[in-house]
Amino acid sequence: MANIELTRFRIKKGKEQTAQEWMDFLNRHHQDTVATMAGEKMYVETVFKESNPDGYTYFYWYSIQGIGGNAVEDSTSYIDQKHLEYWEECIDESYRPVDMVVEQSLLAPLIEQAIKQSEQ
């Protein structure tokens, strides 16, 4: 059906403001950002921010994505290209991302039906 994921990524020290700029960019270009989702079979994508007592900022990426979508790295969209630039600049690659374990997931029948139809 779909992959449901929640992953924690750490922002590089000193890049907190740039990371906020990144989220502001995506929010300012909401319509164009949403338009990139169809090719990726991305149904839901939400980013949460945490300012942790360890002194780091973390982004938590929550997504519901279908199987077989296009990789963001293959996109020619200006949104996706800018997204990847920010990713390279802000995400701390020395920190191993933490994938949370799905214990329970509920989708309203209408949403589940829409996902199934788009998979066909």
PDB file of N, CA, C and O in Angstrom, residues 18-81:
ATOM      1  N   THR A  18      19.779  28.808   8.389  1.00  0.00           N
ATOM      2  CA  THR A  18      19.639  28.363   7.004  1.00  0.00           C
ATOM      3  C   THR A  18      18.570  27.278   6.901  1.00  0.00           C
ATOM      4  O   THR A  18      17.799  27.246   5.939  1.00  0.00           O
ATOM      5  N   ALA A  19      18.511  26.397   7.884  1.00  0.00           N
ATOM      6  CA  ALA A  19      17.482  25.359   7.901  1.00  0.00           C
ATOM      7  C   ALA A  19      16.089  25.986   8.000  1.00  0.00           C
ATOM      8  O   ALA A  19      15.146  25.523   7.346  1.00  0.00           O
ATOM      9  N   GLN A  20      15.962  27.057   8.784  1.00  0.00           N
ATOM     10  CA  GLN A  20      14.676  27.756   8.877  1.00  0.00           C
ATOM     11  C   GLN A  20      14.341  28.424   7.546  1.00  0.00           C
ATOM     12  O   GLN A  20      13.192  28.418   7.104  1.00  0.00           O
ATOM     13  N   GLU A  21      15.357  28.980   6.899  1.00  0.00           N
ATOM     14  CA  GLU A  21      15.202  29.564   5.566  1.00  0.00           C
ATOM     15  C   GLU A  21      14.648  28.515   4.589  1.00  0.00           C
ATOM     16  O   GLU A  21      13.785  28.805   3.757  1.00  0.00           O
ATOM     17  N   TRP A  22      15.177  27.307   4.690  1.00  0.00           N
ATOM     18  CA  TRP A  22      14.752  26.181   3.857  1.00  0.00           C
ATOM     19  C   TRP A  22      13.257  25.915   4.024  1.00  0.00           C
ATOM     20  O   TRP A  22      12.507  25.831   3.053  1.00  0.00           O
ATOM     21  N   MET A  23      12.823  25.798   5.274  1.00  0.00           N
ATOM     22  CA  MET A  23      11.406  25.541   5.523  1.00  0.00           C
ATOM     23  C   MET A  23      10.548  26.722   5.062  1.00  0.00           C
ATOM     24  O   MET A  23       9.463  26.538   4.497  1.00  0.00           O
ATOM     25  N   ASP A  24      11.049  27.946   5.271  1.00  0.00           N
ATOM     26  CA  ASP A  24      10.339  29.136   4.812  1.00  0.00           C
ATOM     27  C   ASP A  24      10.205  29.130   3.289  1.00  0.00           C
ATOM     28  O   ASP A  24       9.156  29.488   2.745  1.00  0.00           O
ATOM     29  N   PHE A  25      11.277  28.724   2.592  1.00  0.00           N
ATOM     30  CA  PHE A  25      11.256  28.619   1.132  1.00  0.00           C
ATOM     31  C   PHE A  25      10.160  27.653   0.685  1.00  0.00           C
ATOM     32  O   PHE A  25       9.357  27.969  -0.194  1.00  0.00           O
ATOM     33  N   LEU A  26      10.133  26.463   1.289  1.00  0.00           N
ATOM     34  CA  LEU A  26       9.118  25.474   0.907  1.00  0.00           C
ATOM     35  C   LEU A  26       7.709  25.994   1.205  1.00  0.00           C
ATOM     36  O   LEU A  26       6.787  25.792   0.400  1.00  0.00           O
ATOM     37  N   ASN A  27       7.538  26.673   2.324  1.00  0.00           N
ATOM     38  CA  ASN A  27       6.224  27.227   2.667  1.00  0.00           C
ATOM     39  C   ASN A  27       5.811  28.359   1.725  1.00  0.00           C
ATOM     40  O   ASN A  27       4.642  28.452   1.347  1.00  0.00           O
ATOM     41  N   ARG A  28       6.759  29.204   1.343  1.00  0.00           N
ATOM     42  CA  ARG A  28       6.455  30.297   0.405  1.00  0.00           C
ATOM     43  C   ARG A  28       6.078  29.779  -0.977  1.00  0.00           C
ATOM     44  O   ARG A  28       5.350  30.428  -1.713  1.00  0.00           O
ATOM     45  N   HIS A  29       6.633  28.630  -1.339  1.00  0.00           N
ATOM     46  CA  HIS A  29       6.377  28.027  -2.651  1.00  0.00           C
ATOM     47  C   HIS A  29       5.480  26.793  -2.511  1.00  0.00           C
ATOM     48  O   HIS A  29       5.670  25.794  -3.205  1.00  0.00           O
ATOM     49  N   HIS A  30       4.508  26.916  -1.622  1.00  0.00           N
ATOM     50  CA  HIS A  30       3.658  25.777  -1.276  1.00  0.00           C
ATOM     51  C   HIS A  30       3.033  25.104  -2.506  1.00  0.00           C
ATOM     52  O   HIS A  30       3.103  23.882  -2.656  1.00  0.00           O
ATOM     53  N   GLN A  31       2.425  25.881  -3.375  1.00  0.00           N
ATOM     54  CA  GLN A  31       1.734  25.308  -4.530  1.00  0.00           C
ATOM     55  C   GLN A  31       2.704  24.543  -5.427  1.00  0.00           C
ATOM     56  O   GLN A  31       2.413  23.426  -5.858  1.00  0.00           O
ATOM     57  N   ASP A  32       3.873  25.112  -5.703  1.00  0.00           N
ATOM     58  CA  ASP A  32       4.867  24.431  -6.538  1.00  0.00           C
ATOM     59  C   ASP A  32       5.451  23.216  -5.821  1.00  0.00           C
ATOM     60  O   ASP A  32       5.769  22.212  -6.457  1.00  0.00           O
ATOM     61  N   THR A  33       5.586  23.307  -4.506  1.00  0.00           N
ATOM     62  CA  THR A  33       6.109  22.180  -3.732  1.00  0.00           C
ATOM     63  C   THR A  33       5.124  21.017  -3.773  1.00  0.00           C
ATOM     64  O   THR A  33       5.514  19.871  -4.031  1.00  0.00           O
ATOM     65  N   VAL A  34       3.864  21.301  -3.566  1.00  0.00           N
ATOM     66  CA  VAL A  34       2.836  20.259  -3.623  1.00  0.00           C
ATOM     67  C   VAL A  34       2.792  19.629  -5.023  1.00  0.00           C
ATOM     68  O   VAL A  34       2.605  18.417  -5.157  1.00  0.00           O
ATOM     69  N   ALA A  35       3.027  20.426  -6.046  1.00  0.00           N
ATOM     70  CA  ALA A  35       2.996  19.913  -7.421  1.00  0.00           C
ATOM     71  C   ALA A  35       4.082  18.865  -7.665  1.00  0.00           C
ATOM     72  O   ALA A  35       3.922  18.013  -8.542  1.00  0.00           O
ATOM     73  N   THR A  36       5.163  18.888  -6.901  1.00  0.00           N
ATOM     74  CA  THR A  36       6.241  17.900  -7.091  1.00  0.00           C
ATOM     75  C   THR A  36       5.894  16.538  -6.487  1.00  0.00           C
ATOM     76  O   THR A  36       6.541  15.541  -6.789  1.00  0.00           O
ATOM     77  N   MET A  37       4.879  16.504  -5.648  1.00  0.00           N
ATOM     78  CA  MET A  37       4.581  15.295  -4.882  1.00  0.00           C
ATOM     79  C   MET A  37       4.016  14.155  -5.728  1.00  0.00           C
ATOM     80  O   MET A  37       4.285  12.985  -5.440  1.00  0.00           O
ATOM     81  N   ALA A  38       3.271  14.461  -6.763  1.00  0.00           N
ATOM     82  CA  ALA A  38       2.612  13.416  -7.557  1.00  0.00           C
ATOM     83  C   ALA A  38       3.619  12.442  -8.153  1.00  0.00           C
ATOM     84  O   ALA A  38       3.449  11.225  -8.051  1.00  0.00           O
ATOM     85  N   GLY A  39       4.670  12.957  -8.758  1.00  0.00           N
ATOM     86  CA  GLY A  39       5.677  12.098  -9.378  1.00  0.00           C
ATOM     87  C   GLY A  39       6.413  11.220  -8.382  1.00  0.00           C
ATOM     88  O   GLY A  39       6.884  10.137  -8.724  1.00  0.00           O
ATOM     89  N   GLU A  40       6.501  11.696  -7.152  1.00  0.00           N
ATOM     90  CA  GLU A  40       7.175  10.936  -6.086  1.00  0.00           C
ATOM     91  C   GLU A  40       6.214   9.973  -5.393  1.00  0.00           C
ATOM     92  O   GLU A  40       6.643   9.214  -4.520  1.00  0.00           O
ATOM     93  N   LYS A  41       4.942  10.028  -5.764  1.00  0.00           N
ATOM     94  CA  LYS A  41       3.887   9.284  -5.070  1.00  0.00           C
ATOM     95  C   LYS A  41       3.915   9.607  -3.573  1.00  0.00           C
ATOM     96  O   LYS A  41       3.732   8.750  -2.727  1.00  0.00           O
ATOM     97  N   MET A  42       4.176  10.868  -3.298  1.00  0.00           N
ATOM     98  CA  MET A  42       4.206  11.359  -1.921  1.00  0.00           C
ATOM     99  C   MET A  42       2.811  11.886  -1.603  1.00  0.00           C
ATOM    100  O   MET A  42       2.327  12.817  -2.242  1.00  0.00           O
ATOM    101  N   TYR A  43       2.152  11.266  -0.640  1.00  0.00           N
ATOM    102  CA  TYR A  43       0.792  11.644  -0.301  1.00  0.00           C
ATOM    103  C   TYR A  43       0.751  12.626   0.858  1.00  0.00           C
ATOM    104  O   TYR A  43      -0.105  13.501   0.900  1.00  0.00           O
ATOM    105  N   VAL A  44       1.643  12.459   1.813  1.00  0.00           N
ATOM    106  CA  VAL A  44       1.726  13.352   2.970  1.00  0.00           C
ATOM    107  C   VAL A  44       3.197  13.554   3.279  1.00  0.00           C
ATOM    108  O   VAL A  44       3.971  12.598   3.300  1.00  0.00           O
ATOM    109  N   GLU A  45       3.569  14.795   3.504  1.00  0.00           N
ATOM    110  CA  GLU A  45       4.936  15.091   3.947  1.00  0.00           C
ATOM    111  C   GLU A  45       4.857  16.252   4.923  1.00  0.00           C
ATOM    112  O   GLU A  45       4.331  17.309   4.595  1.00  0.00           O
ATOM    113  N   THR A  46       5.356  16.022   6.117  1.00  0.00           N
ATOM    114  CA  THR A  46       5.317  17.029   7.168  1.00  0.00           C
ATOM    115  C   THR A  46       6.674  17.047   7.845  1.00  0.00           C
ATOM    116  O   THR A  46       7.260  16.000   8.100  1.00  0.00           O
ATOM    117  N   VAL A  47       7.161  18.248   8.147  1.00  0.00           N
ATOM    118  CA  VAL A  47       8.430  18.390   8.848  1.00  0.00           C
ATOM    119  C   VAL A  47       8.168  19.091  10.177  1.00  0.00           C
ATOM    120  O   VAL A  47       7.511  20.129  10.224  1.00  0.00           O
ATOM    121  N   PHE A  48       8.687  18.483  11.240  1.00  0.00           N
ATOM    122  CA  PHE A  48       8.623  19.061  12.582  1.00  0.00           C
ATOM    123  C   PHE A  48      10.025  19.491  12.974  1.00  0.00           C
ATOM    124  O   PHE A  48      11.003  18.866  12.566  1.00  0.00           O
ATOM    125  N   LYS A  49      10.115  20.531  13.790  1.00  0.00           N
ATOM    126  CA  LYS A  49      11.413  21.013  14.265  1.00  0.00           C
ATOM    127  C   LYS A  49      11.487  20.874  15.775  1.00  0.00           C
ATOM    128  O   LYS A  49      10.525  21.186  16.480  1.00  0.00           O
ATOM    129  N   GLU A  50      12.648  20.413  16.244  1.00  0.00           N
ATOM    130  CA  GLU A  50      12.895  20.305  17.679  1.00  0.00           C
ATOM    131  C   GLU A  50      14.201  21.011  18.012  1.00  0.00           C
ATOM    132  O   GLU A  50      15.236  20.739  17.402  1.00  0.00           O
ATOM    133  N   SER A  51      14.158  21.906  18.983  1.00  0.00           N
ATOM    134  CA  SER A  51      15.373  22.475  19.564  1.00  0.00           C
ATOM    135  C   SER A  51      15.660  21.646  20.803  1.00  0.00           C
ATOM    136  O   SER A  51      14.989  21.780  21.818  1.00  0.00           O
ATOM    137  N   ASN A  52      16.643  20.770  20.702  1.00  0.00           N
ATOM    138  CA  ASN A  52      16.913  19.780  21.732  1.00  0.00           C
ATOM    139  C   ASN A  52      17.832  20.337  22.814  1.00  0.00           C
ATOM    140  O   ASN A  52      18.702  21.155  22.519  1.00  0.00           O
ATOM    141  N   PRO A  53      17.683  19.871  24.056  1.00  0.00           N
ATOM    142  CA  PRO A  53      18.587  20.301  25.131  1.00  0.00           C
ATOM    143  C   PRO A  53      20.055  19.942  24.880  1.00  0.00           C
ATOM    144  O   PRO A  53      20.942  20.507  25.514  1.00  0.00           O
ATOM    145  N   ASP A  54      20.327  19.034  23.933  1.00  0.00           N
ATOM    146  CA  ASP A  54      21.721  18.701  23.615  1.00  0.00           C
ATOM    147  C   ASP A  54      22.411  19.797  22.804  1.00  0.00           C
ATOM    148  O   ASP A  54      23.583  19.690  22.461  1.00  0.00           O
ATOM    149  N   GLY A  55      21.648  20.871  22.483  1.00  0.00           N
ATOM    150  CA  GLY A  55      22.222  22.006  21.755  1.00  0.00           C
ATOM    151  C   GLY A  55      22.039  21.918  20.249  1.00  0.00           C
ATOM    152  O   GLY A  55      22.419  22.841  19.533  1.00  0.00           O
ATOM    153  N   TYR A  56      21.470  20.836  19.771  1.00  0.00           N
ATOM    154  CA  TYR A  56      21.237  20.673  18.340  1.00  0.00           C
ATOM    155  C   TYR A  56      19.770  20.905  18.011  1.00  0.00           C
ATOM    156  O   TYR A  56      18.886  20.737  18.854  1.00  0.00           O
ATOM    157  N   THR A  57      19.541  21.265  16.757  1.00  0.00           N
ATOM    158  CA  THR A  57      18.205  21.341  16.201  1.00  0.00           C
ATOM    159  C   THR A  57      18.005  20.094  15.358  1.00  0.00           C
ATOM    160  O   THR A  57      18.914  19.670  14.640  1.00  0.00           O
ATOM    161  N   TYR A  58      16.817  19.506  15.461  1.00  0.00           N
ATOM    162  CA  TYR A  58      16.490  18.314  14.697  1.00  0.00           C
ATOM    163  C   TYR A  58      15.243  18.575  13.869  1.00  0.00           C
ATOM    164  O   TYR A  58      14.333  19.265  14.306  1.00  0.00           O
ATOM    165  N   PHE A  59      15.226  18.013  12.670  1.00  0.00           N
ATOM    166  CA  PHE A  59      14.025  17.980  11.848  1.00  0.00           C
ATOM    167  C   PHE A  59      13.519  16.545  11.853  1.00  0.00           C
ATOM    168  O   PHE A  59      14.292  15.604  11.692  1.00  0.00           O
ATOM    169  N   TYR A  60      12.222  16.416  12.037  1.00  0.00           N
ATOM    170  CA  TYR A  60      11.555  15.123  11.966  1.00  0.00           C
ATOM    171  C   TYR A  60      10.706  15.121  10.694  1.00  0.00           C
ATOM    172  O   TYR A  60       9.831  15.971  10.534  1.00  0.00           O
ATOM    173  N   TRP A  61      11.010  14.198   9.788  1.00  0.00           N
ATOM    174  CA  TRP A  61      10.290  14.089   8.531  1.00  0.00           C
ATOM    175  C   TRP A  61       9.265  12.978   8.647  1.00  0.00           C
ATOM    176  O   TRP A  61       9.621  11.818   8.860  1.00  0.00           O
ATOM    177  N   TYR A  62       7.992  13.324   8.492  1.00  0.00           N
ATOM    178  CA  TYR A  62       6.903  12.353   8.496  1.00  0.00           C
ATOM    179  C   TYR A  62       6.351  12.280   7.082  1.00  0.00           C
ATOM    180  O   TYR A  62       6.096  13.318   6.460  1.00  0.00           O
ATOM    181  N   SER A  63       6.192  11.060   6.582  1.00  0.00           N
ATOM    182  CA  SER A  63       5.663  10.946   5.229  1.00  0.00           C
ATOM    183  C   SER A  63       4.837   9.679   5.057  1.00  0.00           C
ATOM    184  O   SER A  63       5.031   8.680   5.749  1.00  0.00           O
ATOM    185  N   ILE A  64       3.916   9.789   4.125  1.00  0.00           N
ATOM    186  CA  ILE A  64       3.186   8.645   3.609  1.00  0.00           C
ATOM    187  C   ILE A  64       3.436   8.685   2.111  1.00  0.00           C
ATOM    188  O   ILE A  64       3.067   9.652   1.433  1.00  0.00           O
ATOM    189  N   GLN A  65       4.100   7.634   1.619  1.00  0.00           N
ATOM    190  CA  GLN A  65       4.532   7.625   0.226  1.00  0.00           C
ATOM    191  C   GLN A  65       4.205   6.283  -0.406  1.00  0.00           C
ATOM    192  O   GLN A  65       4.403   5.227   0.203  1.00  0.00           O
ATOM    193  N   GLY A  66       3.731   6.348  -1.635  1.00  0.00           N
ATOM    194  CA  GLY A  66       3.431   5.140  -2.377  1.00  0.00           C
ATOM    195  C   GLY A  66       4.701   4.460  -2.869  1.00  0.00           C
ATOM    196  O   GLY A  66       5.798   5.014  -2.807  1.00  0.00           O
ATOM    197  N   ILE A  67       4.528   3.274  -3.364  1.00  0.00           N
ATOM    198  CA  ILE A  67       5.624   2.468  -3.882  1.00  0.00           C
ATOM    199  C   ILE A  67       5.926   2.882  -5.324  1.00  0.00           C
ATOM    200  O   ILE A  67       5.008   3.094  -6.120  1.00  0.00           O
ATOM    201  N   GLY A  68       7.207   2.987  -5.652  1.00  0.00           N
ATOM    202  CA  GLY A  68       7.612   3.203  -7.040  1.00  0.00           C
ATOM    203  C   GLY A  68       7.597   4.633  -7.523  1.00  0.00           C
ATOM    204  O   GLY A  68       7.653   4.874  -8.731  1.00  0.00           O
ATOM    205  N   GLY A  69       7.570   5.586  -6.616  1.00  0.00           N
ATOM    206  CA  GLY A  69       7.614   6.987  -7.032  1.00  0.00           C
ATOM    207  C   GLY A  69       9.006   7.392  -7.491  1.00  0.00           C
ATOM    208  O   GLY A  69       9.991   6.696  -7.249  1.00  0.00           O
ATOM    209  N   ASN A  70       9.072   8.517  -8.177  1.00  0.00           N
ATOM    210  CA  ASN A  70      10.358   9.050  -8.630  1.00  0.00           C
ATOM    211  C   ASN A  70      11.166   9.558  -7.447  1.00  0.00           C
ATOM    212  O   ASN A  70      10.614  10.135  -6.513  1.00  0.00           O
ATOM    213  N   ALA A  71      12.463   9.384  -7.509  1.00  0.00           N
ATOM    214  CA  ALA A  71      13.351   9.890  -6.465  1.00  0.00           C
ATOM    215  C   ALA A  71      13.498  11.395  -6.622  1.00  0.00           C
ATOM    216  O   ALA A  71      13.609  11.907  -7.741  1.00  0.00           O
ATOM    217  N   VAL A  72      13.509  12.098  -5.507  1.00  0.00           N
ATOM    218  CA  VAL A  72      13.664  13.560  -5.534  1.00  0.00           C
ATOM    219  C   VAL A  72      14.976  13.940  -6.216  1.00  0.00           C
ATOM    220  O   VAL A  72      15.063  14.969  -6.884  1.00  0.00           O
ATOM    221  N   GLU A  73      15.990  13.096  -6.085  1.00  0.00           N
ATOM    222  CA  GLU A  73      17.295  13.372  -6.693  1.00  0.00           C
ATOM    223  C   GLU A  73      17.236  13.376  -8.224  1.00  0.00           C
ATOM    224  O   GLU A  73      18.112  13.951  -8.876  1.00  0.00           O
ATOM    225  N   ASP A  74      16.219  12.755  -8.803  1.00  0.00           N
ATOM    226  CA  ASP A  74      16.085  12.693 -10.261  1.00  0.00           C
ATOM    227  C   ASP A  74      15.217  13.806 -10.829  1.00  0.00           C
ATOM    228  O   ASP A  74      15.069  13.919 -12.041  1.00  0.00           O
ATOM    229  N   SER A  75      14.657  14.620  -9.964  1.00  0.00           N
ATOM    230  CA  SER A  75      13.733  15.663 -10.385  1.00  0.00           C
ATOM    231  C   SER A  75      14.468  16.843 -11.019  1.00  0.00           C
ATOM    232  O   SER A  75      15.573  17.196 -10.613  1.00  0.00           O
ATOM    233  N   THR A  76      13.818  17.464 -12.002  1.00  0.00           N
ATOM    234  CA  THR A  76      14.350  18.685 -12.610  1.00  0.00           C
ATOM    235  C   THR A  76      13.627  19.928 -12.089  1.00  0.00           C
ATOM    236  O   THR A  76      13.939  21.038 -12.505  1.00  0.00           O
ATOM    237  N   SER A  77      12.690  19.748 -11.186  1.00  0.00           N
ATOM    238  CA  SER A  77      11.934  20.861 -10.619  1.00  0.00           C
ATOM    239  C   SER A  77      12.854  21.795  -9.832  1.00  0.00           C
ATOM    240  O   SER A  77      13.714  21.336  -9.074  1.00  0.00           O
ATOM    241  N   TYR A  78      12.662  23.097  -9.987  1.00  0.00           N
ATOM    242  CA  TYR A  78      13.471  24.055  -9.234  1.00  0.00           C
ATOM    243  C   TYR A  78      13.257  23.878  -7.730  1.00  0.00           C
ATOM    244  O   TYR A  78      14.178  24.097  -6.941  1.00  0.00           O
ATOM    245  N   ILE A  79      12.058  23.459  -7.335  1.00  0.00           N
ATOM    246  CA  ILE A  79      11.769  23.225  -5.915  1.00  0.00           C
ATOM    247  C   ILE A  79      12.659  22.106  -5.394  1.00  0.00           C
ATOM    248  O   ILE A  79      13.308  22.235  -4.355  1.00  0.00           O
ATOM    249  N   ASP A  80      12.660  20.986  -6.090  1.00  0.00           N
ATOM    250  CA  ASP A  80      13.443  19.837  -5.644  1.00  0.00           C
ATOM    251  C   ASP A  80      14.939  20.118  -5.695  1.00  0.00           C
ATOM    252  O   ASP A  80      15.689  19.687  -4.812  1.00  0.00           O
ATOM    253  N   GLN A  81      15.387  20.844  -6.694  1.00  0.00           N
ATOM    254  CA  GLN A  81      16.812  21.171  -6.777  1.00  0.00           C
ATOM    255  C   GLN A  81      17.229  22.071  -5.610  1.00  0.00           C
ATOM    256  O   GLN A  81      18.279  21.857  -5.000  1.00  0.00           O
TER     257      GLN A  81
END
